[in-house]
Short mmCIF file of C-alpha atoms and ligand atoms in Angstrom, two decimals:
data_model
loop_
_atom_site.label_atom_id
_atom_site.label_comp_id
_atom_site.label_asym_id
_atom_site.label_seq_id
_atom_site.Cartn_x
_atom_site.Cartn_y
_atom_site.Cartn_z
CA UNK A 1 -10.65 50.60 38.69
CA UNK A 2 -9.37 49.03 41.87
CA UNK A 3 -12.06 46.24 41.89
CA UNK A 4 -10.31 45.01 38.69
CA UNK A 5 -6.75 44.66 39.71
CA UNK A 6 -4.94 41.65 38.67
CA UNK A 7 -6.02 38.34 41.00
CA UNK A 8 -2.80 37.38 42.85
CA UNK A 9 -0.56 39.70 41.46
CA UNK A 10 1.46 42.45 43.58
CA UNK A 11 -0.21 45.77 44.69
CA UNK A 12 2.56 48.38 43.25
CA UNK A 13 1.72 52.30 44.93
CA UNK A 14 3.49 55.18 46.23
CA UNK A 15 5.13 55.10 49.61
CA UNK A 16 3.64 56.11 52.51
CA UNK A 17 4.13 60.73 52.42
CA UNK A 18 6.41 60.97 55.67
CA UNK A 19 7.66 57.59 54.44
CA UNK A 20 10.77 56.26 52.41
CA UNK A 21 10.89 57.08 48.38
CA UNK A 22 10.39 54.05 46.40
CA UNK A 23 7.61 51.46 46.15
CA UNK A 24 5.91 49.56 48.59
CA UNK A 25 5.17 46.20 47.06
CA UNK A 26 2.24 43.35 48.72
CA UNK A 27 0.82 40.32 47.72
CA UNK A 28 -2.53 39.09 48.60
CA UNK A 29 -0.79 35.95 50.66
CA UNK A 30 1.51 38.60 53.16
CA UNK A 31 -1.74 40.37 53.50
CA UNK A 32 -4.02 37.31 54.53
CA UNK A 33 -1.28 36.33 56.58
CA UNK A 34 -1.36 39.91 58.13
CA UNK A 35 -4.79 40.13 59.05
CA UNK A 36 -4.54 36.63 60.64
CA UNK A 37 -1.20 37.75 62.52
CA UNK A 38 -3.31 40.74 63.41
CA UNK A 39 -0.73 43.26 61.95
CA UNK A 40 -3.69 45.15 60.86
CA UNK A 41 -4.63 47.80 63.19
CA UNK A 42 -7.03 50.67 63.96
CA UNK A 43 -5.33 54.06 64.38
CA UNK A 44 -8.08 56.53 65.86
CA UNK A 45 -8.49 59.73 64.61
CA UNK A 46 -10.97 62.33 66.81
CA UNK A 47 -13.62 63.57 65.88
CA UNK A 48 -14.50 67.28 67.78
CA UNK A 49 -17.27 69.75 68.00
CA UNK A 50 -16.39 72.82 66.80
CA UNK A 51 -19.01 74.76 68.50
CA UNK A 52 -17.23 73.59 71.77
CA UNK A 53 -14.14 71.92 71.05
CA UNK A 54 -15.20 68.69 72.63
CA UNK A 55 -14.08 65.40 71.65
CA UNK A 56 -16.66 64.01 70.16
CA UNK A 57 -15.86 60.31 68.86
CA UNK A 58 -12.75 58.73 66.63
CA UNK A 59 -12.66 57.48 63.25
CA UNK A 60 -11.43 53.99 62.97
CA UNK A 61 -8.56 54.08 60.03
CA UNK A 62 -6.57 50.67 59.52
CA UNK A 63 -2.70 50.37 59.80
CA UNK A 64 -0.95 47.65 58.45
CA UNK A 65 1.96 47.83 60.82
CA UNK A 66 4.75 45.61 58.52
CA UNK A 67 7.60 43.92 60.33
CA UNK A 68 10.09 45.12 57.72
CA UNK A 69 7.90 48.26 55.62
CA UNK A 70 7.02 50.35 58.26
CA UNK A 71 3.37 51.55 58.46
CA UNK A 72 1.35 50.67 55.02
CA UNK A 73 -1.37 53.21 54.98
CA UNK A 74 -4.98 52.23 53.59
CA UNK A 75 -4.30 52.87 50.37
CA UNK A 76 -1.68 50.30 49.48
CA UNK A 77 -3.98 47.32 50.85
CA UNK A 78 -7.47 48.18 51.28
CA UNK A 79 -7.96 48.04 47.28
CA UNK A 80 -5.98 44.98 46.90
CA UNK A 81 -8.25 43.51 50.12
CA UNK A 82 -11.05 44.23 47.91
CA UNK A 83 -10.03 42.58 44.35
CA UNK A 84 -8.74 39.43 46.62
CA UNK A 85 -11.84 38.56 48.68
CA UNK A 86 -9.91 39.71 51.81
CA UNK A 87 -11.77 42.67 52.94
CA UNK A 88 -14.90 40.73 54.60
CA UNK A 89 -12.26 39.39 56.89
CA UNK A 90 -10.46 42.50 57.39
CA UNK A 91 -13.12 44.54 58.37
CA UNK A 92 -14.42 42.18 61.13
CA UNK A 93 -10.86 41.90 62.21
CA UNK A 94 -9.63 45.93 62.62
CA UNK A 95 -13.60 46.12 64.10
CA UNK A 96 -12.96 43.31 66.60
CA UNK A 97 -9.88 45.24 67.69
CA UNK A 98 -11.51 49.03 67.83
CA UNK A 99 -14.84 47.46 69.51
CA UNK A 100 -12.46 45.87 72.69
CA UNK A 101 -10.79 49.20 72.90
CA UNK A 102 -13.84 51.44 72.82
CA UNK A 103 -15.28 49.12 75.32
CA UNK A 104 -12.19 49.47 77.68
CA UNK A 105 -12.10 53.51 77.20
CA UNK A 106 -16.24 52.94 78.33
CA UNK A 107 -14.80 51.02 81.63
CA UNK A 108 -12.14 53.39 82.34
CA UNK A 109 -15.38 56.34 81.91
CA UNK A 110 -14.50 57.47 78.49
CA UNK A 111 -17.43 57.76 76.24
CA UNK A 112 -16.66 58.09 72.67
CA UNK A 113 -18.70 57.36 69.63
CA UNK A 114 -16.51 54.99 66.79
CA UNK A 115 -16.72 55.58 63.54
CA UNK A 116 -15.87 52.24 61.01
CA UNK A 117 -15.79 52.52 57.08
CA UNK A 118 -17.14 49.81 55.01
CA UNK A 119 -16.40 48.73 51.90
CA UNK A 120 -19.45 48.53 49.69
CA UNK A 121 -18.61 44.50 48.98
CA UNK A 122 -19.44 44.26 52.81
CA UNK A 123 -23.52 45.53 51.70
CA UNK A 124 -23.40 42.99 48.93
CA UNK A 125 -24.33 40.22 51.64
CA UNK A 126 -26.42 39.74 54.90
CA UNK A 127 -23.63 37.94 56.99
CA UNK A 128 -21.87 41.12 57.47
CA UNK A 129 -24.75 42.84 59.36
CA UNK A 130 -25.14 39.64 61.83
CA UNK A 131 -21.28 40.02 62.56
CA UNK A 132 -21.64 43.36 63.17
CA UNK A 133 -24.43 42.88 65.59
CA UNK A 134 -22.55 40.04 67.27
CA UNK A 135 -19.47 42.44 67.66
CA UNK A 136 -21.48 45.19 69.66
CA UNK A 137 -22.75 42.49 71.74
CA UNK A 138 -19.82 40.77 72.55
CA UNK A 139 -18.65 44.43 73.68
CA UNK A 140 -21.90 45.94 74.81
CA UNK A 141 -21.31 48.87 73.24
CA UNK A 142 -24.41 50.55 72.78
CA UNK A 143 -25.32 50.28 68.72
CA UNK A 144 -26.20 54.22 69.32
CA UNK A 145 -22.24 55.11 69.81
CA UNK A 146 -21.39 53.33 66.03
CA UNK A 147 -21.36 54.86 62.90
CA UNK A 148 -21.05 52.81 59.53
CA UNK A 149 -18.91 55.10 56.95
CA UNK A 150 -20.12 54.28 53.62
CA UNK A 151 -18.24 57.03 50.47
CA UNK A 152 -20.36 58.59 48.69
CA UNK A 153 -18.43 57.18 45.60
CA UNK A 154 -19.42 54.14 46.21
CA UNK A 155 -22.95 54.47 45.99
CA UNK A 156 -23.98 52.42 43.12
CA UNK A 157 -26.98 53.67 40.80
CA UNK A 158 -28.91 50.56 41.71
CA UNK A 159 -28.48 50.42 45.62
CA UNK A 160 -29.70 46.82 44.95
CA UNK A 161 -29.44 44.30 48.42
CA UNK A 162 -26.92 47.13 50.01
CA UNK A 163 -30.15 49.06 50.83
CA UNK A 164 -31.69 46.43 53.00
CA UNK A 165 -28.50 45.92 54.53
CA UNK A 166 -27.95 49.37 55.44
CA UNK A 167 -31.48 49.84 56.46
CA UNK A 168 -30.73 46.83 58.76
CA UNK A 169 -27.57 48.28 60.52
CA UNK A 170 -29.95 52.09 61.04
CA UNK A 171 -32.46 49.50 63.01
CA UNK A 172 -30.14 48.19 65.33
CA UNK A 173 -29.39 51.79 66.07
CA UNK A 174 -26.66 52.37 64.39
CA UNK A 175 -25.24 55.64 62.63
CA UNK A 176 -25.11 55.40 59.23
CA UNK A 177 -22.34 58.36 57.29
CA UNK A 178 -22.46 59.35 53.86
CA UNK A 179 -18.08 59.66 53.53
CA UNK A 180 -16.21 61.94 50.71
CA UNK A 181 -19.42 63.82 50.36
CA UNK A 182 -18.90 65.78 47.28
CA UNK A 183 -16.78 63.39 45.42
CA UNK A 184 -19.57 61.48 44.04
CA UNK A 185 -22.57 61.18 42.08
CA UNK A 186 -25.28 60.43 44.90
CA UNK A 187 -28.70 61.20 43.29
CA UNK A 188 -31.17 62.91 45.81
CA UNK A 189 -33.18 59.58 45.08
CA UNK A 190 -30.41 57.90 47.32
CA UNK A 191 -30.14 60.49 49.25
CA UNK A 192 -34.18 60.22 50.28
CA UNK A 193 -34.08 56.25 50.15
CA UNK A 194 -30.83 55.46 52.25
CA UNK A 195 -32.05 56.55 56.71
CA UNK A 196 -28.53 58.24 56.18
CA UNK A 197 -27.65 60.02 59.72
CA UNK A 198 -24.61 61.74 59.07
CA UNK A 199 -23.16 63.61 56.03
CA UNK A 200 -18.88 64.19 55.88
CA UNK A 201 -17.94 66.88 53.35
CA UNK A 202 -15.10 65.49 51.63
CA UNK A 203 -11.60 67.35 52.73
CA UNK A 204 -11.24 68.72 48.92
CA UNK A 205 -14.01 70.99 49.61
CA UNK A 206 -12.63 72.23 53.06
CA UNK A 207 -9.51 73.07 51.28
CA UNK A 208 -10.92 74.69 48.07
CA UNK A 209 -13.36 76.69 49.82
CA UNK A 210 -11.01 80.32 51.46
CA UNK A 211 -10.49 80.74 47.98
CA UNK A 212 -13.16 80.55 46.01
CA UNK A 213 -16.33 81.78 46.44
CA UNK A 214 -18.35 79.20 44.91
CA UNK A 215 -16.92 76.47 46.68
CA UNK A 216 -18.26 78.15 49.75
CA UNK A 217 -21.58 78.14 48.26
CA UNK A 218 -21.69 74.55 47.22
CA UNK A 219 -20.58 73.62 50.31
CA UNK A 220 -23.01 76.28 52.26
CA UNK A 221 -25.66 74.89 50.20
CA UNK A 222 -24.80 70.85 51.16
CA UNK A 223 -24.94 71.76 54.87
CA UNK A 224 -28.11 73.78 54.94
CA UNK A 225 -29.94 70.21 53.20
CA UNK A 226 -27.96 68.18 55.35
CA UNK A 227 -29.07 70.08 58.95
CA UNK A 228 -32.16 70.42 57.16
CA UNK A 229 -32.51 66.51 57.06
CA UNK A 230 -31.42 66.35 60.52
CA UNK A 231 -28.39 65.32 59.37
CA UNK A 232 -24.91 65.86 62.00
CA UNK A 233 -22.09 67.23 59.33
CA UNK A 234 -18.61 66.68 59.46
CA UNK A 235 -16.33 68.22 57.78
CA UNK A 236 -12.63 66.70 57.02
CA UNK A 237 -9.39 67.49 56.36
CA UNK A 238 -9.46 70.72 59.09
CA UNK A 239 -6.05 71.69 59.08
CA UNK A 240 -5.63 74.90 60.23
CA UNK A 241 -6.99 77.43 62.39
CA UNK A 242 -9.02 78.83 59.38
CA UNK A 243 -10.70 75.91 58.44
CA UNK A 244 -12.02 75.35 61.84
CA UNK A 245 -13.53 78.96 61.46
CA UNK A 246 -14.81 78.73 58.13
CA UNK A 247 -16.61 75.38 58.67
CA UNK A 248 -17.69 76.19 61.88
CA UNK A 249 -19.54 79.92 59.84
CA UNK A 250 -21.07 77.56 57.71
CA UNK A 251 -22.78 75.37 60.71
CA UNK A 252 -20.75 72.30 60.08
CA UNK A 253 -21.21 70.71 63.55
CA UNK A 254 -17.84 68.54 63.51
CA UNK A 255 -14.26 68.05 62.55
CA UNK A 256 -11.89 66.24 61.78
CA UNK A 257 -7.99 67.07 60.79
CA UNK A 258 -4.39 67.32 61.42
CA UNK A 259 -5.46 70.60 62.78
CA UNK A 260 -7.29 68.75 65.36
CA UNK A 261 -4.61 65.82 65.79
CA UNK A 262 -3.40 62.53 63.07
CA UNK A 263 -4.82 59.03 63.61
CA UNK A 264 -3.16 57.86 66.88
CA UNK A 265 -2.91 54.30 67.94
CA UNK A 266 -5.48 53.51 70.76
CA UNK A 267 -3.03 53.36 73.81
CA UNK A 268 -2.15 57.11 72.84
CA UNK A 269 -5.38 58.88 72.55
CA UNK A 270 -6.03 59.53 76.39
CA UNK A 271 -3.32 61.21 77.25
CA UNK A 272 -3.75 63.19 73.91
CA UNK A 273 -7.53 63.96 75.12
CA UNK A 274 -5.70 65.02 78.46
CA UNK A 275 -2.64 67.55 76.41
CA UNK A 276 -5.15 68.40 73.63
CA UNK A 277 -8.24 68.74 74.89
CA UNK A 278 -7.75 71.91 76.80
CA UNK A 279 -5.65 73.09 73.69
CA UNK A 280 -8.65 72.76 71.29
CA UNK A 281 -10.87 74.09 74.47
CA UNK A 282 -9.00 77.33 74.42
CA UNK A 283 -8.82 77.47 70.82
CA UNK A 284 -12.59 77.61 70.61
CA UNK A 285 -12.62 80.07 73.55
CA UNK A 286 -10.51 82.16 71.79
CA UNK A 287 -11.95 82.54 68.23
CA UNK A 288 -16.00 82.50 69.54
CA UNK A 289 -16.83 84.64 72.23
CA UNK A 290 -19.45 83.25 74.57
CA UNK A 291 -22.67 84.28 73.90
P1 LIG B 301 -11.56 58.38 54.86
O1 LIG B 301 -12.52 57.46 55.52
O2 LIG B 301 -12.14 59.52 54.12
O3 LIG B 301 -10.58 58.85 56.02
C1 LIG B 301 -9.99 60.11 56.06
C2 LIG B 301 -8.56 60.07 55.55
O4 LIG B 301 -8.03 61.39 55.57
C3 LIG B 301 -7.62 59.25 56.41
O5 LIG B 301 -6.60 58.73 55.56
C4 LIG B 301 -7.02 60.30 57.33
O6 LIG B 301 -5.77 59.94 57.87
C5 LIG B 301 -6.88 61.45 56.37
N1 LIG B 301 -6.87 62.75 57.04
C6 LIG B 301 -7.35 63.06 58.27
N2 LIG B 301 -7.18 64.37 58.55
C7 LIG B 301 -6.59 64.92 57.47
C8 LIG B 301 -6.13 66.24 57.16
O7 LIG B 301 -6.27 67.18 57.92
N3 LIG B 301 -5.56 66.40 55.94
C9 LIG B 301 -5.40 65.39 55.06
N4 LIG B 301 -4.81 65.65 53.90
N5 LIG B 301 -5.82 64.12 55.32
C10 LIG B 301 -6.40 63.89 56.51
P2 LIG B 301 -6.13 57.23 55.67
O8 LIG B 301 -6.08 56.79 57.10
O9 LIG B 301 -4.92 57.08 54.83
O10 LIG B 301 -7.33 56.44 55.00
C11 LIG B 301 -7.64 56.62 53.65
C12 LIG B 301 -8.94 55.96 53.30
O11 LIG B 301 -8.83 54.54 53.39
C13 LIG B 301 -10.08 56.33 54.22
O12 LIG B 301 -10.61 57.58 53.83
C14 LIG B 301 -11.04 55.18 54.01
O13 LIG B 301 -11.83 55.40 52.87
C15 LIG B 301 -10.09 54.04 53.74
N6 LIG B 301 -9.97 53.18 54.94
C16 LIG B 301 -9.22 53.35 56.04
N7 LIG B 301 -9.41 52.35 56.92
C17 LIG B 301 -10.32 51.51 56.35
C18 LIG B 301 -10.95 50.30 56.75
O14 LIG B 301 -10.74 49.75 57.85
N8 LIG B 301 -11.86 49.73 55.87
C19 LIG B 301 -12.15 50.32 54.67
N9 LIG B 301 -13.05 49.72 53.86
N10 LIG B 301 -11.60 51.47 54.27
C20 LIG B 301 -10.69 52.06 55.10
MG1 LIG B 302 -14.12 57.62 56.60
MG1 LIG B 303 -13.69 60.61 54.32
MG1 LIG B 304 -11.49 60.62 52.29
#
């Protein structure tokens, strides 16, 4: 369990895939040090309609962006953040960032919806929803265009104070995503208590499902409730042509994947939307006639 790692000691996991063999070792202290140096930053990745191809929004993802390691993806510090108190902190920090640089995409005309994941320690008290609010002010980016990723995973049996909390972000108008969808044990009590807005089929299911028929079913099944609930579904982890088609069959109404593009860093993403954008355009064109 990565809520019970060992207070202070060293975070030992795989190295980044693209990255150098060998271990990538952290302590809590370069990490707090990070955040404050702001070495922590959002990547974007899009998020597109597949009816249309559109860019839809991004998908904040942190980066910890090491002087001497390279790029530490989320999984070598976002558990440790979480065992060592850090990741109230963190959060606000990568937010602050992503916030100023939606609001400059907003100046320059660019209207994207941004997509941050939360840990579930941020539910566990009410400061994090004033900060939150306080962010989107300080940025006046309309609560409407935010989307608060919580896993499904992470869902505990006894929502407890991360209801009202939740139920607080939904009233200022923001979106609230079930993440991972499929990986967990949500009960369809949770599923009828939390004003959910968005459901994200986890990528496993995207990737299991050309093969086997009852994966298709499952997932068939999951976004029939979901549009039924009013519910926008994403799916992740679209990496090729044929998961675009297959999820788009089902009525999955967005994507996500290396198909589409990676997480970019902020400064990149317009002149991706300007490359890409007629790319994915044509791609749609091309696969579904116009009716
Ligand atoms: P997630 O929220 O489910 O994000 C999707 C992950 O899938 C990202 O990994 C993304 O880079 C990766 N991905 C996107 N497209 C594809 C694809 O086509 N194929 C495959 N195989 N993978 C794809 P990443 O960036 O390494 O993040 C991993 C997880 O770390 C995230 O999963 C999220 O749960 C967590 N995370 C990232 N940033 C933050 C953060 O700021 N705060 C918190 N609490 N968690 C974060
Ligand atoms: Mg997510
Ligand atoms: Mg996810
Ligand atoms: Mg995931």
């Amino acid at each position: 369990d990565v809520l019970r790692h060992r207070s202070g000691g060293p975070l030992l996991s795989q190295a980044a895939p693209g990255g150098r063999k060998g271990a990538v070792v952290v302590t809590s202290e370069e990490l707090a040090s990070a955040i404050a140096a702001r070495q922590l930053i959002p990547y974007y990745q899009p998020k597109v309609d597949l009816n249309t191809g559109l860019v839809k929004g991004v998908e904040v993802l942190a980066r910890w962006l090491h002087p001497e390691k390279g790029v530490i993806p989320p999984s070598q510090f976002i558990p440790l953040a979480e065992s060592e108190g850090l990741i109230h902190g963190l959060t606000v920090e990568v937010a602050d960032q992503a916030f100023a640089q939606v609001a400059r995409w907003r100046q320059h005309g660019l209207s994207l919806s941004v997509a941050v994941n939360l840990s579930p320690l941020l539910l566990d008290s009410p400061d994090f929803v004033v900060e939150a609010a306080e962010l989107l002010c300080r940025y006046r980016i309309p609560a409407e265009q935010v989307v608060w990723e919580i896993t499904e995973s992470s869902l505990a049996a006894d929502l407890g104070t991360a209801l009202g909390n939740l139920a607080r972000l939904r009233l200022k108008g923001c979106g609230l995503s079930i993440d991972d969808y499929g990986t967990g044990f949500s009960s369809m009590q949770q599923l009828s208590r939390v004003p959910f807005t968005e459901l994200k089929i986890d990528h496993s299911f995207v990737r299991g499902a050309h093969r086997r028929e009852h994966l298709r079913v499952i997932l068939q099944s999951a976004l029939d409730m979901a549009s039924k609930m009013r519910l926008v579904t994403v799916a992740e982890g679209i990496e090729t042509a044929e998961d675009w088609t297959l999820l788009q069959g089902l009525g999955c109404v967005l994507g996500q994947g290396y198909f589409i593009a990676r997480p970019m860093p902020g400064g990149v993403l317009p002149a991706w939307l300007k490359e890409e954008g007629a790319r994915l355009y044509k791609h749609v064109q091309a696969v579904v006639p116009p009716s």
